[in-house]
């Protein structure tokens, strides 16, 4: 069934403009945007690589109405009929980190697909200051699904493998990638704080009499780059 899966994977690539706008990790507020306003949608680019040395399969999804890109991805992989005697490495590049519902479904998906090793890299963190979204990230980590923030290597890989380079982009690709890599540092620090909170909770769980540092909560001051997913609700994730 593997060749059929590769045939289904033939699809248009992202345009350079879509990559630049949607993977942009620079914070913004709607009233501060110069020029036409554009919604930051959820895109998921995936690469599935069999460990037997076969060619990788690549594709991408964006949110549909009432159906998140993560669910489209799960449905696509399940429809491939992959050989369960083979192991596969799957890397996903997301414009937004998964919501709690998608985190639960991704955890259940990998539990059922033990032959898959899934890694997730996100350009931006979605509602990261809310405890339910932090718990979603923690569930993924506990399910052996690494979730990290995209840095220069990941942005470069995404640019090289998921973008149509048929015509010159209206920007300098090298400068754009460097900018994305630099802007990712503050987002990585925020994710590290969420990881630290998880470790503190685990430590307190092992020492139930302890209080103090385990009672700390992440600051609820929301960095501006994390406030905006175009003012949509969780159920309207776009």
Tab-separated table of C-alpha atoms in Angstrom:
chain	number	residue	atom	x	y	z
A	1	UNK	CA	0.000	0.000	0.000
A	2	UNK	CA	3.011	2.258	0.362
A	3	UNK	CA	3.164	3.337	-3.334
A	4	UNK	CA	-0.517	4.328	-3.170
A	5	UNK	CA	0.205	6.448	-0.124
A	6	UNK	CA	2.933	8.241	-2.044
A	7	UNK	CA	0.607	8.874	-4.989
A	8	UNK	CA	-2.017	10.417	-2.716
A	9	UNK	CA	0.657	12.656	-1.298
A	10	UNK	CA	1.089	14.568	-4.579
A	11	UNK	CA	-0.361	17.979	-3.727
A	12	UNK	CA	0.414	21.661	-4.228
A	13	UNK	CA	3.210	23.150	-2.161
A	14	UNK	CA	2.839	26.205	0.033
A	15	UNK	CA	3.451	29.496	-1.682
A	16	UNK	CA	6.349	31.559	-0.384
A	17	UNK	CA	3.888	34.230	0.743
A	18	UNK	CA	1.808	31.693	2.686
A	19	UNK	CA	4.913	30.425	4.440
A	20	UNK	CA	6.042	33.957	5.265
A	21	UNK	CA	2.665	35.037	6.635
A	22	UNK	CA	1.479	31.883	8.362
A	23	UNK	CA	4.740	30.699	9.953
A	24	UNK	CA	5.523	34.242	11.043
A	25	UNK	CA	6.280	34.143	14.783
A	26	UNK	CA	6.526	37.873	15.359
A	27	UNK	CA	3.983	39.099	17.882
A	28	UNK	CA	1.354	41.509	16.767
A	29	UNK	CA	-1.861	43.147	17.804
A	30	UNK	CA	-4.586	43.662	15.262
A	31	UNK	CA	-4.689	47.438	15.758
A	32	UNK	CA	-0.910	47.611	15.240
A	33	UNK	CA	-0.806	45.753	11.928
A	34	UNK	CA	0.382	47.860	9.024
A	35	UNK	CA	-1.226	47.163	5.691
A	36	UNK	CA	-3.979	44.583	5.009
A	37	UNK	CA	-4.822	42.371	7.973
A	38	UNK	CA	-4.563	38.619	7.426
A	39	UNK	CA	-5.716	35.807	9.723
A	40	UNK	CA	-3.065	33.541	11.174
A	41	UNK	CA	-4.414	30.136	10.298
A	42	UNK	CA	-3.282	26.703	11.393
A	43	UNK	CA	-1.101	24.863	8.902
A	44	UNK	CA	0.459	21.460	9.511
A	45	UNK	CA	3.298	20.227	7.309
A	46	UNK	CA	4.302	16.599	7.833
A	47	UNK	CA	7.075	14.313	6.693
A	48	UNK	CA	6.725	10.573	7.149
A	49	UNK	CA	10.011	8.698	6.742
A	50	UNK	CA	10.204	4.886	6.829
A	51	UNK	CA	13.254	3.543	8.607
A	52	UNK	CA	13.866	1.039	5.805
A	53	UNK	CA	15.402	3.792	3.683
A	54	UNK	CA	12.433	4.436	1.383
A	55	UNK	CA	11.630	7.919	0.168
A	56	UNK	CA	9.738	10.107	2.659
A	57	UNK	CA	6.151	11.145	2.119
A	58	UNK	CA	5.311	14.810	2.612
A	59	UNK	CA	2.152	16.840	2.674
A	60	UNK	CA	0.360	19.629	4.457
A	61	UNK	CA	-3.062	20.462	5.824
A	62	UNK	CA	-4.800	23.586	7.013
A	63	UNK	CA	-7.818	23.863	9.263
A	64	UNK	CA	-11.166	23.121	7.719
A	65	UNK	CA	-14.507	24.207	9.123
A	66	UNK	CA	-14.977	22.348	12.439
A	67	UNK	CA	-12.002	20.116	11.611
A	68	UNK	CA	-8.521	20.988	12.767
A	69	UNK	CA	-5.407	20.341	10.698
A	70	UNK	CA	-4.193	17.811	13.295
A	71	UNK	CA	-7.319	15.702	12.746
A	72	UNK	CA	-6.874	15.873	8.973
A	73	UNK	CA	-3.315	14.646	9.506
A	74	UNK	CA	-4.410	11.748	11.731
A	75	UNK	CA	-7.058	10.680	9.213
A	76	UNK	CA	-4.540	10.808	6.361
A	77	UNK	CA	-1.948	8.673	8.138
A	78	UNK	CA	-4.562	6.126	9.210
A	79	UNK	CA	-5.833	5.897	5.622
A	80	UNK	CA	-2.380	5.028	4.262
A	81	UNK	CA	-2.468	1.440	5.463
A	82	UNK	CA	1.147	1.563	6.572
A	83	UNK	CA	3.029	-1.650	7.186
A	84	UNK	CA	2.895	-2.075	10.971
A	85	UNK	CA	5.986	-4.269	10.910
A	86	UNK	CA	7.965	-1.203	9.773
A	87	UNK	CA	8.914	1.796	11.888
A	88	UNK	CA	8.315	5.346	10.702
A	89	UNK	CA	9.587	8.727	11.815
A	90	UNK	CA	6.999	11.507	11.520
A	91	UNK	CA	7.894	15.178	11.854
A	92	UNK	CA	5.182	17.845	11.948
A	93	UNK	CA	5.677	21.580	11.568
A	94	UNK	CA	2.699	23.530	12.916
A	95	UNK	CA	1.971	27.233	12.761
A	96	UNK	CA	0.147	26.925	16.133
A	97	UNK	CA	0.703	24.375	18.889
A	98	UNK	CA	-2.135	21.831	19.335
A	99	UNK	CA	-5.245	22.686	21.338
A	100	UNK	CA	-6.195	20.388	24.268
A	101	UNK	CA	-8.679	18.385	22.194
A	102	UNK	CA	-6.157	17.759	19.416
A	103	UNK	CA	-3.504	16.901	22.011
A	104	UNK	CA	-5.753	14.165	23.383
A	105	UNK	CA	-6.437	12.803	19.909
A	106	UNK	CA	-2.753	12.865	18.955
A	107	UNK	CA	-1.882	11.013	22.168
A	108	UNK	CA	-4.522	8.351	21.443
A	109	UNK	CA	-3.338	8.141	17.829
A	110	UNK	CA	0.294	7.421	18.724
A	111	UNK	CA	-0.785	4.936	21.392
A	112	UNK	CA	-2.616	2.960	18.701
A	113	UNK	CA	0.141	3.460	16.102
A	114	UNK	CA	3.103	2.105	18.052
A	115	UNK	CA	5.185	1.832	14.866
A	116	UNK	CA	5.200	5.636	14.514
A	117	UNK	CA	7.575	8.036	16.252
A	118	UNK	CA	5.971	11.471	16.145
A	119	UNK	CA	7.736	14.803	16.754
A	120	UNK	CA	5.986	18.168	16.745
A	121	UNK	CA	7.530	21.595	16.180
A	122	UNK	CA	5.339	24.703	16.492
A	123	UNK	CA	6.044	28.201	15.251
A	124	UNK	CA	3.782	29.756	17.884
A	125	UNK	CA	2.158	28.634	21.161
A	126	UNK	CA	-1.623	28.738	21.270
A	127	UNK	CA	-3.217	30.098	24.495
A	128	UNK	CA	-0.124	28.964	26.360
A	129	UNK	CA	-1.052	30.887	29.505
A	130	UNK	CA	-4.224	28.821	30.044
A	131	UNK	CA	-3.823	25.766	32.250
A	132	UNK	CA	-5.906	23.522	29.965
A	133	UNK	CA	-3.584	24.274	27.036
A	134	UNK	CA	-0.528	23.704	29.204
A	135	UNK	CA	-2.012	20.349	30.255
A	136	UNK	CA	-2.494	19.501	26.588
A	137	UNK	CA	1.207	20.053	25.945
A	138	UNK	CA	2.080	18.075	29.070
A	139	UNK	CA	-0.122	15.195	27.892
A	140	UNK	CA	1.819	15.061	24.633
A	141	UNK	CA	5.137	14.958	26.474
A	142	UNK	CA	3.824	12.226	28.794
A	143	UNK	CA	2.722	10.300	25.688
A	144	UNK	CA	6.314	10.356	24.392
A	145	UNK	CA	5.491	12.969	21.755
A	146	UNK	CA	8.189	15.662	21.840
A	147	UNK	CA	6.777	19.156	21.342
A	148	UNK	CA	9.268	21.921	20.699
A	149	UNK	CA	9.346	25.419	19.221
A	150	UNK	CA	10.585	25.757	15.664
A	151	UNK	CA	14.049	27.253	15.386
A	152	UNK	CA	16.233	28.130	12.417
A	153	UNK	CA	16.896	24.461	11.431
A	154	UNK	CA	13.159	23.639	11.432
A	155	UNK	CA	12.133	26.793	9.571
A	156	UNK	CA	14.842	26.084	6.996
A	157	UNK	CA	13.720	22.487	6.537
A	158	UNK	CA	10.102	23.587	6.194
A	159	UNK	CA	11.060	26.252	3.664
A	160	UNK	CA	13.142	23.859	1.584
A	161	UNK	CA	10.697	20.938	1.512
A	162	UNK	CA	7.184	22.395	1.682
A	163	UNK	CA	7.387	25.644	-0.294
A	164	UNK	CA	7.076	26.124	-4.042
A	165	UNK	CA	10.277	27.732	-5.311
A	166	UNK	CA	9.064	28.099	-8.889
A	167	UNK	CA	9.323	31.882	-8.808
A	168	UNK	CA	11.413	34.263	-6.695
A	169	UNK	CA	9.715	35.266	-3.423
A	170	UNK	CA	9.023	38.940	-2.638
A	171	UNK	CA	11.539	38.805	0.217
A	172	UNK	CA	15.052	37.589	0.936
A	173	UNK	CA	14.650	33.946	2.084
A	174	UNK	CA	17.889	33.917	4.072
A	175	UNK	CA	16.969	37.080	5.972
A	176	UNK	CA	13.427	35.801	6.582
A	177	UNK	CA	14.667	32.498	8.015
A	178	UNK	CA	17.191	34.270	10.236
A	179	UNK	CA	14.451	36.552	11.524
A	180	UNK	CA	12.185	33.601	12.307
A	181	UNK	CA	15.019	31.865	14.119
A	182	UNK	CA	15.756	34.928	16.237
A	183	UNK	CA	12.095	35.550	17.114
A	184	UNK	CA	11.700	31.934	18.233
A	185	UNK	CA	13.978	32.428	21.249
A	186	UNK	CA	11.377	34.151	23.427
A	187	UNK	CA	8.771	31.515	22.513
A	188	UNK	CA	11.221	28.769	23.438
A	189	UNK	CA	11.733	30.388	26.835
A	190	UNK	CA	8.006	30.350	27.437
A	191	UNK	CA	7.801	26.673	26.533
A	192	UNK	CA	10.675	25.916	28.893
A	193	UNK	CA	8.687	27.548	31.709
A	194	UNK	CA	5.769	25.235	30.979
A	195	UNK	CA	8.160	22.273	31.069
A	196	UNK	CA	9.575	23.514	34.372
A	197	UNK	CA	6.104	23.738	35.853
A	198	UNK	CA	5.474	20.163	34.785
A	199	UNK	CA	8.682	18.980	36.454
A	200	UNK	CA	7.787	20.840	39.655
A	201	UNK	CA	4.362	19.210	39.723
A	202	UNK	CA	5.915	15.796	39.180
A	203	UNK	CA	8.351	16.466	42.016
A	204	UNK	CA	5.528	17.499	44.336
A	205	UNK	CA	3.587	14.411	43.355
A	206	UNK	CA	6.517	12.283	44.486
A	207	UNK	CA	6.740	14.366	47.677
A	208	UNK	CA	3.068	14.912	48.598
A	209	UNK	CA	3.954	16.776	51.812
A	210	UNK	CA	5.905	19.428	49.932
A	211	UNK	CA	4.625	22.897	49.153
A	212	UNK	CA	6.432	26.053	48.174
A	213	UNK	CA	7.944	25.979	44.718
A	214	UNK	CA	5.524	23.304	43.544
A	215	UNK	CA	2.695	25.713	44.225
A	216	UNK	CA	4.037	28.294	41.825
A	217	UNK	CA	1.971	29.231	38.834
A	218	UNK	CA	3.135	30.665	35.572
A	219	UNK	CA	2.652	34.388	35.249
A	220	UNK	CA	-0.696	35.182	33.667
A	221	UNK	CA	0.706	38.217	31.897
A	222	UNK	CA	0.356	37.219	28.280
A	223	UNK	CA	3.162	38.131	25.890
A	224	UNK	CA	1.630	39.921	22.959
A	225	UNK	CA	2.826	37.343	20.447
A	226	UNK	CA	0.836	34.722	22.316
A	227	UNK	CA	-2.447	36.594	22.610
A	228	UNK	CA	-3.652	36.475	19.083
A	229	UNK	CA	-5.017	33.591	17.141
A	230	UNK	CA	-7.258	36.033	15.361
A	231	UNK	CA	-9.622	36.280	18.299
A	232	UNK	CA	-11.152	32.897	17.545
A	233	UNK	CA	-12.421	30.560	20.195
A	234	UNK	CA	-11.017	27.079	20.698
A	235	UNK	CA	-13.879	25.565	18.709
A	236	UNK	CA	-13.267	28.056	15.918
A	237	UNK	CA	-9.534	27.438	15.661
A	238	UNK	CA	-8.545	28.590	12.208
